[in-house]
Amino acid sequence: FTGEPRECDEGALEWVEINKVEELDLWEGDKIFFRLLRENRPFFSLNCLTMRMVSFWMQYWTVSR
């Protein structure tokens, strides 16, 4: 990437240490997503309903060779 990032209403773009990501003001679904990444889930689907978390479901897949 070259140039300057465009401004947006989601805040300033900045690098955050991986162990401090969940301290940010995140959407509820993002908190679940980051937890799954931290748990090293290789494949998952996360479906959140509405902007405010009302319910969610998760499905995990395992891959065998």
PDB file of N, CA and C in Angstrom:
ATOM      1  N   PHE A   1       0.838  -1.180   0.000  1.00  0.00           N
ATOM      2  CA  PHE A   1       0.000   0.000   0.000  1.00  0.00           C
ATOM      3  C   PHE A   1       0.875   1.233   0.000  1.00  0.00           C
ATOM      4  N   THR A   2       0.512   2.203  -0.801  1.00  0.00           N
ATOM      5  CA  THR A   2       1.188   3.498  -0.781  1.00  0.00           C
ATOM      6  C   THR A   2       0.127   4.576  -0.626  1.00  0.00           C
ATOM      7  N   GLY A   3       0.523   5.696  -0.064  1.00  0.00           N
ATOM      8  CA  GLY A   3      -0.420   6.790   0.116  1.00  0.00           C
ATOM      9  C   GLY A   3      -0.935   6.848   1.543  1.00  0.00           C
ATOM     10  N   GLU A   4      -2.004   7.561   1.710  1.00  0.00           N
ATOM     11  CA  GLU A   4      -2.607   7.746   3.030  1.00  0.00           C
ATOM     12  C   GLU A   4      -3.960   7.044   3.078  1.00  0.00           C
ATOM     13  N   PRO A   5      -4.270   6.358   4.187  1.00  0.00           N
ATOM     14  CA  PRO A   5      -5.603   5.756   4.296  1.00  0.00           C
ATOM     15  C   PRO A   5      -6.669   6.846   4.398  1.00  0.00           C
ATOM     16  N   ARG A   6      -7.837   6.558   3.858  1.00  0.00           N
ATOM     17  CA  ARG A   6      -8.954   7.500   3.939  1.00  0.00           C
ATOM     18  C   ARG A   6      -9.544   7.488   5.340  1.00  0.00           C
ATOM     19  N   GLU A   7     -10.091   8.611   5.747  1.00  0.00           N
ATOM     20  CA  GLU A   7     -10.766   8.684   7.040  1.00  0.00           C
ATOM     21  C   GLU A   7     -12.065   7.893   6.969  1.00  0.00           C
ATOM     22  N   CYS A   8     -12.451   7.324   8.102  1.00  0.00           N
ATOM     23  CA  CYS A   8     -13.733   6.631   8.175  1.00  0.00           C
ATOM     24  C   CYS A   8     -14.334   6.868   9.552  1.00  0.00           C
ATOM     25  N   ASP A   9     -15.604   6.527   9.713  1.00  0.00           N
ATOM     26  CA  ASP A   9     -16.287   6.775  10.985  1.00  0.00           C
ATOM     27  C   ASP A   9     -16.056   5.664  12.007  1.00  0.00           C
ATOM     28  N   GLU A  10     -15.183   4.706  11.700  1.00  0.00           N
ATOM     29  CA  GLU A  10     -14.916   3.609  12.625  1.00  0.00           C
ATOM     30  C   GLU A  10     -13.700   3.860  13.498  1.00  0.00           C
ATOM     31  N   GLY A  11     -13.066   5.017  13.350  1.00  0.00           N
ATOM     32  CA  GLY A  11     -11.928   5.347  14.200  1.00  0.00           C
ATOM     33  C   GLY A  11     -10.626   5.372  13.435  1.00  0.00           C
ATOM     34  N   ALA A  12      -9.569   5.694  14.161  1.00  0.00           N
ATOM     35  CA  ALA A  12      -8.243   5.799  13.555  1.00  0.00           C
ATOM     36  C   ALA A  12      -7.633   4.408  13.395  1.00  0.00           C
ATOM     37  N   LEU A  13      -6.994   4.192  12.261  1.00  0.00           N
ATOM     38  CA  LEU A  13      -6.325   2.924  12.000  1.00  0.00           C
ATOM     39  C   LEU A  13      -5.018   2.884  12.783  1.00  0.00           C
ATOM     40  N   GLU A  14      -4.814   1.832  13.542  1.00  0.00           N
ATOM     41  CA  GLU A  14      -3.575   1.695  14.306  1.00  0.00           C
ATOM     42  C   GLU A  14      -3.282   0.222  14.550  1.00  0.00           C
ATOM     43  N   TRP A  15      -1.990  -0.103  14.732  1.00  0.00           N
ATOM     44  CA  TRP A  15      -1.575  -1.457  15.081  1.00  0.00           C
ATOM     45  C   TRP A  15      -1.785  -1.642  16.575  1.00  0.00           C
ATOM     46  N   VAL A  16      -2.302  -2.799  16.946  1.00  0.00           N
ATOM     47  CA  VAL A  16      -2.541  -3.125  18.351  1.00  0.00           C
ATOM     48  C   VAL A  16      -1.886  -4.468  18.624  1.00  0.00           C
ATOM     49  N   GLU A  17      -1.214  -4.576  19.755  1.00  0.00           N
ATOM     50  CA  GLU A  17      -0.605  -5.856  20.114  1.00  0.00           C
ATOM     51  C   GLU A  17      -1.687  -6.921  20.192  1.00  0.00           C
ATOM     52  N   ILE A  18      -1.368  -8.113  19.702  1.00  0.00           N
ATOM     53  CA  ILE A  18      -2.356  -9.187  19.615  1.00  0.00           C
ATOM     54  C   ILE A  18      -2.997  -9.499  20.963  1.00  0.00           C
ATOM     55  N   ASN A  19      -2.231  -9.408  22.043  1.00  0.00           N
ATOM     56  CA  ASN A  19      -2.787  -9.724  23.363  1.00  0.00           C
ATOM     57  C   ASN A  19      -3.636  -8.580  23.918  1.00  0.00           C
ATOM     58  N   LYS A  20      -3.752  -7.459  23.209  1.00  0.00           N
ATOM     59  CA  LYS A  20      -4.564  -6.335  23.673  1.00  0.00           C
ATOM     60  C   LYS A  20      -5.779  -6.074  22.782  1.00  0.00           C
ATOM     61  N   VAL A  21      -5.974  -6.894  21.768  1.00  0.00           N
ATOM     62  CA  VAL A  21      -7.079  -6.683  20.832  1.00  0.00           C
ATOM     63  C   VAL A  21      -8.423  -6.722  21.546  1.00  0.00           C
ATOM     64  N   GLU A  22      -8.611  -7.660  22.445  1.00  0.00           N
ATOM     65  CA  GLU A  22      -9.910  -7.800  23.100  1.00  0.00           C
ATOM     66  C   GLU A  22     -10.184  -6.697  24.117  1.00  0.00           C
ATOM     67  N   GLU A  23      -9.209  -5.837  24.396  1.00  0.00           N
ATOM     68  CA  GLU A  23      -9.433  -4.684  25.267  1.00  0.00           C
ATOM     69  C   GLU A  23     -10.075  -3.529  24.498  1.00  0.00           C
ATOM     70  N   LEU A  24     -10.107  -3.626  23.174  1.00  0.00           N
ATOM     71  CA  LEU A  24     -10.690  -2.574  22.346  1.00  0.00           C
ATOM     72  C   LEU A  24     -12.210  -2.599  22.439  1.00  0.00           C
ATOM     73  N   ASP A  25     -12.830  -1.517  22.008  1.00  0.00           N
ATOM     74  CA  ASP A  25     -14.290  -1.435  21.956  1.00  0.00           C
ATOM     75  C   ASP A  25     -14.748  -2.201  20.716  1.00  0.00           C
ATOM     76  N   LEU A  26     -15.036  -3.490  20.877  1.00  0.00           N
ATOM     77  CA  LEU A  26     -15.351  -4.378  19.759  1.00  0.00           C
ATOM     78  C   LEU A  26     -16.835  -4.703  19.717  1.00  0.00           C
ATOM     79  N   TRP A  27     -17.309  -5.046  18.524  1.00  0.00           N
ATOM     80  CA  TRP A  27     -18.647  -5.615  18.401  1.00  0.00           C
ATOM     81  C   TRP A  27     -18.653  -6.948  19.151  1.00  0.00           C
ATOM     82  N   GLU A  28     -19.814  -7.329  19.657  1.00  0.00           N
ATOM     83  CA  GLU A  28     -19.900  -8.585  20.412  1.00  0.00           C
ATOM     84  C   GLU A  28     -19.477  -9.781  19.565  1.00  0.00           C
ATOM     85  N   GLY A  29     -19.850  -9.798  18.294  1.00  0.00           N
ATOM     86  CA  GLY A  29     -19.462 -10.895  17.410  1.00  0.00           C
ATOM     87  C   GLY A  29     -17.961 -10.947  17.176  1.00  0.00           C
ATOM     88  N   ASP A  30     -17.313  -9.761  17.147  1.00  0.00           N
ATOM     89  CA  ASP A  30     -15.856  -9.723  16.973  1.00  0.00           C
ATOM     90  C   ASP A  30     -15.151 -10.370  18.155  1.00  0.00           C
ATOM     91  N   LYS A  31     -15.690 -10.185  19.357  1.00  0.00           N
ATOM     92  CA  LYS A  31     -15.077 -10.796  20.547  1.00  0.00           C
ATOM     93  C   LYS A  31     -15.080 -12.316  20.418  1.00  0.00           C
ATOM     94  N   ILE A  32     -16.174 -12.862  19.926  1.00  0.00           N
ATOM     95  CA  ILE A  32     -16.255 -14.314  19.724  1.00  0.00           C
ATOM     96  C   ILE A  32     -15.286 -14.742  18.627  1.00  0.00           C
ATOM     97  N   PHE A  33     -15.265 -13.992  17.522  1.00  0.00           N
ATOM     98  CA  PHE A  33     -14.376 -14.295  16.403  1.00  0.00           C
ATOM     99  C   PHE A  33     -12.917 -14.318  16.851  1.00  0.00           C
ATOM    100  N   PHE A  34     -12.482 -13.307  17.601  1.00  0.00           N
ATOM    101  CA  PHE A  34     -11.093 -13.259  18.058  1.00  0.00           C
ATOM    102  C   PHE A  34     -10.782 -14.385  19.046  1.00  0.00           C
ATOM    103  N   ARG A  35     -11.762 -14.756  19.868  1.00  0.00           N
ATOM    104  CA  ARG A  35     -11.544 -15.883  20.786  1.00  0.00           C
ATOM    105  C   ARG A  35     -11.307 -17.165  19.993  1.00  0.00           C
ATOM    106  N   LEU A  36     -12.087 -17.385  18.942  1.00  0.00           N
ATOM    107  CA  LEU A  36     -11.917 -18.580  18.117  1.00  0.00           C
ATOM    108  C   LEU A  36     -10.559 -18.586  17.429  1.00  0.00           C
ATOM    109  N   LEU A  37     -10.110 -17.426  16.970  1.00  0.00           N
ATOM    110  CA  LEU A  37      -8.769 -17.350  16.382  1.00  0.00           C
ATOM    111  C   LEU A  37      -7.701 -17.671  17.420  1.00  0.00           C
ATOM    112  N   ARG A  38      -7.870 -17.125  18.630  1.00  0.00           N
ATOM    113  CA  ARG A  38      -6.897 -17.370  19.700  1.00  0.00           C
ATOM    114  C   ARG A  38      -6.843 -18.857  20.053  1.00  0.00           C
ATOM    115  N   GLU A  39      -7.999 -19.541  19.982  1.00  0.00           N
ATOM    116  CA  GLU A  39      -8.066 -20.977  20.271  1.00  0.00           C
ATOM    117  C   GLU A  39      -7.570 -21.810  19.090  1.00  0.00           C
ATOM    118  N   ASN A  40      -7.150 -21.140  18.030  1.00  0.00           N
ATOM    119  CA  ASN A  40      -6.587 -21.796  16.852  1.00  0.00           C
ATOM    120  C   ASN A  40      -7.580 -22.756  16.196  1.00  0.00           C
ATOM    121  N   ARG A  41      -8.845 -22.341  16.124  1.00  0.00           N
ATOM    122  CA  ARG A  41      -9.856 -23.146  15.431  1.00  0.00           C
ATOM    123  C   ARG A  41      -9.587 -23.040  13.936  1.00  0.00           C
ATOM    124  N   PRO A  42      -9.280 -24.143  13.254  1.00  0.00           N
ATOM    125  CA  PRO A  42      -8.897 -24.039  11.849  1.00  0.00           C
ATOM    126  C   PRO A  42     -10.042 -23.626  10.924  1.00  0.00           C
ATOM    127  N   PHE A  43     -11.250 -24.099  11.154  1.00  0.00           N
ATOM    128  CA  PHE A  43     -12.389 -23.770  10.312  1.00  0.00           C
ATOM    129  C   PHE A  43     -13.601 -23.580  11.196  1.00  0.00           C
ATOM    130  N   PHE A  44     -14.271 -22.457  11.030  1.00  0.00           N
ATOM    131  CA  PHE A  44     -15.500 -22.245  11.783  1.00  0.00           C
ATOM    132  C   PHE A  44     -16.396 -21.285  11.029  1.00  0.00           C
ATOM    133  N   SER A  45     -17.650 -21.326  11.366  1.00  0.00           N
ATOM    134  CA  SER A  45     -18.620 -20.381  10.825  1.00  0.00           C
ATOM    135  C   SER A  45     -19.302 -19.736  12.009  1.00  0.00           C
ATOM    136  N   LEU A  46     -19.437 -18.432  11.982  1.00  0.00           N
ATOM    137  CA  LEU A  46     -20.061 -17.691  13.076  1.00  0.00           C
ATOM    138  C   LEU A  46     -21.144 -16.825  12.464  1.00  0.00           C
ATOM    139  N   ASN A  47     -22.359 -16.970  12.927  1.00  0.00           N
ATOM    140  CA  ASN A  47     -23.480 -16.212  12.394  1.00  0.00           C
ATOM    141  C   ASN A  47     -24.107 -15.421  13.527  1.00  0.00           C
ATOM    142  N   CYS A  48     -24.007 -14.102  13.473  1.00  0.00           N
ATOM    143  CA  CYS A  48     -24.588 -13.236  14.505  1.00  0.00           C
ATOM    144  C   CYS A  48     -25.814 -12.552  13.922  1.00  0.00           C
ATOM    145  N   LEU A  49     -26.847 -12.430  14.719  1.00  0.00           N
ATOM    146  CA  LEU A  49     -28.085 -11.803  14.270  1.00  0.00           C
ATOM    147  C   LEU A  49     -28.191 -10.404  14.859  1.00  0.00           C
ATOM    148  N   THR A  50     -28.367  -9.417  14.044  1.00  0.00           N
ATOM    149  CA  THR A  50     -28.527  -7.999  14.374  1.00  0.00           C
ATOM    150  C   THR A  50     -27.223  -7.382  14.855  1.00  0.00           C
ATOM    151  N   MET A  51     -27.202  -6.051  14.888  1.00  0.00           N
ATOM    152  CA  MET A  51     -26.011  -5.330  15.342  1.00  0.00           C
ATOM    153  C   MET A  51     -25.759  -5.584  16.827  1.00  0.00           C
ATOM    154  N   ARG A  52     -26.825  -5.736  17.592  1.00  0.00           N
ATOM    155  CA  ARG A  52     -26.696  -6.051  19.015  1.00  0.00           C
ATOM    156  C   ARG A  52     -26.885  -7.553  19.140  1.00  0.00           C
ATOM    157  N   MET A  53     -25.958  -8.206  19.812  1.00  0.00           N
ATOM    158  CA  MET A  53     -25.993  -9.663  19.895  1.00  0.00           C
ATOM    159  C   MET A  53     -27.263 -10.121  20.608  1.00  0.00           C
ATOM    160  N   VAL A  54     -28.085 -10.829  19.875  1.00  0.00           N
ATOM    161  CA  VAL A  54     -29.280 -11.439  20.439  1.00  0.00           C
ATOM    162  C   VAL A  54     -29.033 -12.929  20.599  1.00  0.00           C
ATOM    163  N   SER A  55     -28.459 -13.518  19.570  1.00  0.00           N
ATOM    164  CA  SER A  55     -28.095 -14.927  19.638  1.00  0.00           C
ATOM    165  C   SER A  55     -27.031 -15.194  18.583  1.00  0.00           C
ATOM    166  N   PHE A  56     -26.387 -16.325  18.721  1.00  0.00           N
ATOM    167  CA  PHE A  56     -25.416 -16.727  17.716  1.00  0.00           C
ATOM    168  C   PHE A  56     -25.313 -18.235  17.738  1.00  0.00           C
ATOM    169  N   TRP A  57     -24.828 -18.778  16.653  1.00  0.00           N
ATOM    170  CA  TRP A  57     -24.561 -20.213  16.592  1.00  0.00           C
ATOM    171  C   TRP A  57     -23.217 -20.387  15.928  1.00  0.00           C
ATOM    172  N   MET A  58     -22.554 -21.462  16.279  1.00  0.00           N
ATOM    173  CA  MET A  58     -21.254 -21.755  15.691  1.00  0.00           C
ATOM    174  C   MET A  58     -21.245 -23.185  15.193  1.00  0.00           C
ATOM    175  N   GLN A  59     -20.531 -23.388  14.127  1.00  0.00           N
ATOM    176  CA  GLN A  59     -20.345 -24.729  13.595  1.00  0.00           C
ATOM    177  C   GLN A  59     -18.865 -24.899  13.314  1.00  0.00           C
ATOM    178  N   TYR A  60     -18.312 -26.012  13.753  1.00  0.00           N
ATOM    179  CA  TYR A  60     -16.891 -26.291  13.564  1.00  0.00           C
ATOM    180  C   TYR A  60     -16.729 -27.428  12.569  1.00  0.00           C
ATOM    181  N   TRP A  61     -15.657 -27.364  11.820  1.00  0.00           N
ATOM    182  CA  TRP A  61     -15.322 -28.438  10.897  1.00  0.00           C
ATOM    183  C   TRP A  61     -13.941 -28.969  11.236  1.00  0.00           C
ATOM    184  N   THR A  62     -13.771 -30.240  11.034  1.00  0.00           N
ATOM    185  CA  THR A  62     -12.438 -30.822  11.148  1.00  0.00           C
ATOM    186  C   THR A  62     -12.061 -31.365   9.776  1.00  0.00           C
ATOM    187  N   VAL A  63     -10.816 -31.314   9.492  1.00  0.00           N
ATOM    188  CA  VAL A  63     -10.328 -31.765   8.193  1.00  0.00           C
ATOM    189  C   VAL A  63      -9.401 -32.940   8.429  1.00  0.00           C
ATOM    190  N   SER A  64      -9.653 -34.024   7.732  1.00  0.00           N
ATOM    191  CA  SER A  64      -8.753 -35.174   7.830  1.00  0.00           C
ATOM    192  C   SER A  64      -8.212 -35.468   6.442  1.00  0.00           C
ATOM    193  N   ARG A  65      -7.004 -35.952   6.418  1.00  0.00           N
ATOM    194  CA  ARG A  65      -6.373 -36.255   5.130  1.00  0.00           C
ATOM    195  C   ARG A  65      -6.192 -37.725   4.963  1.00  0.00           C
TER     196      ARG A  65
END
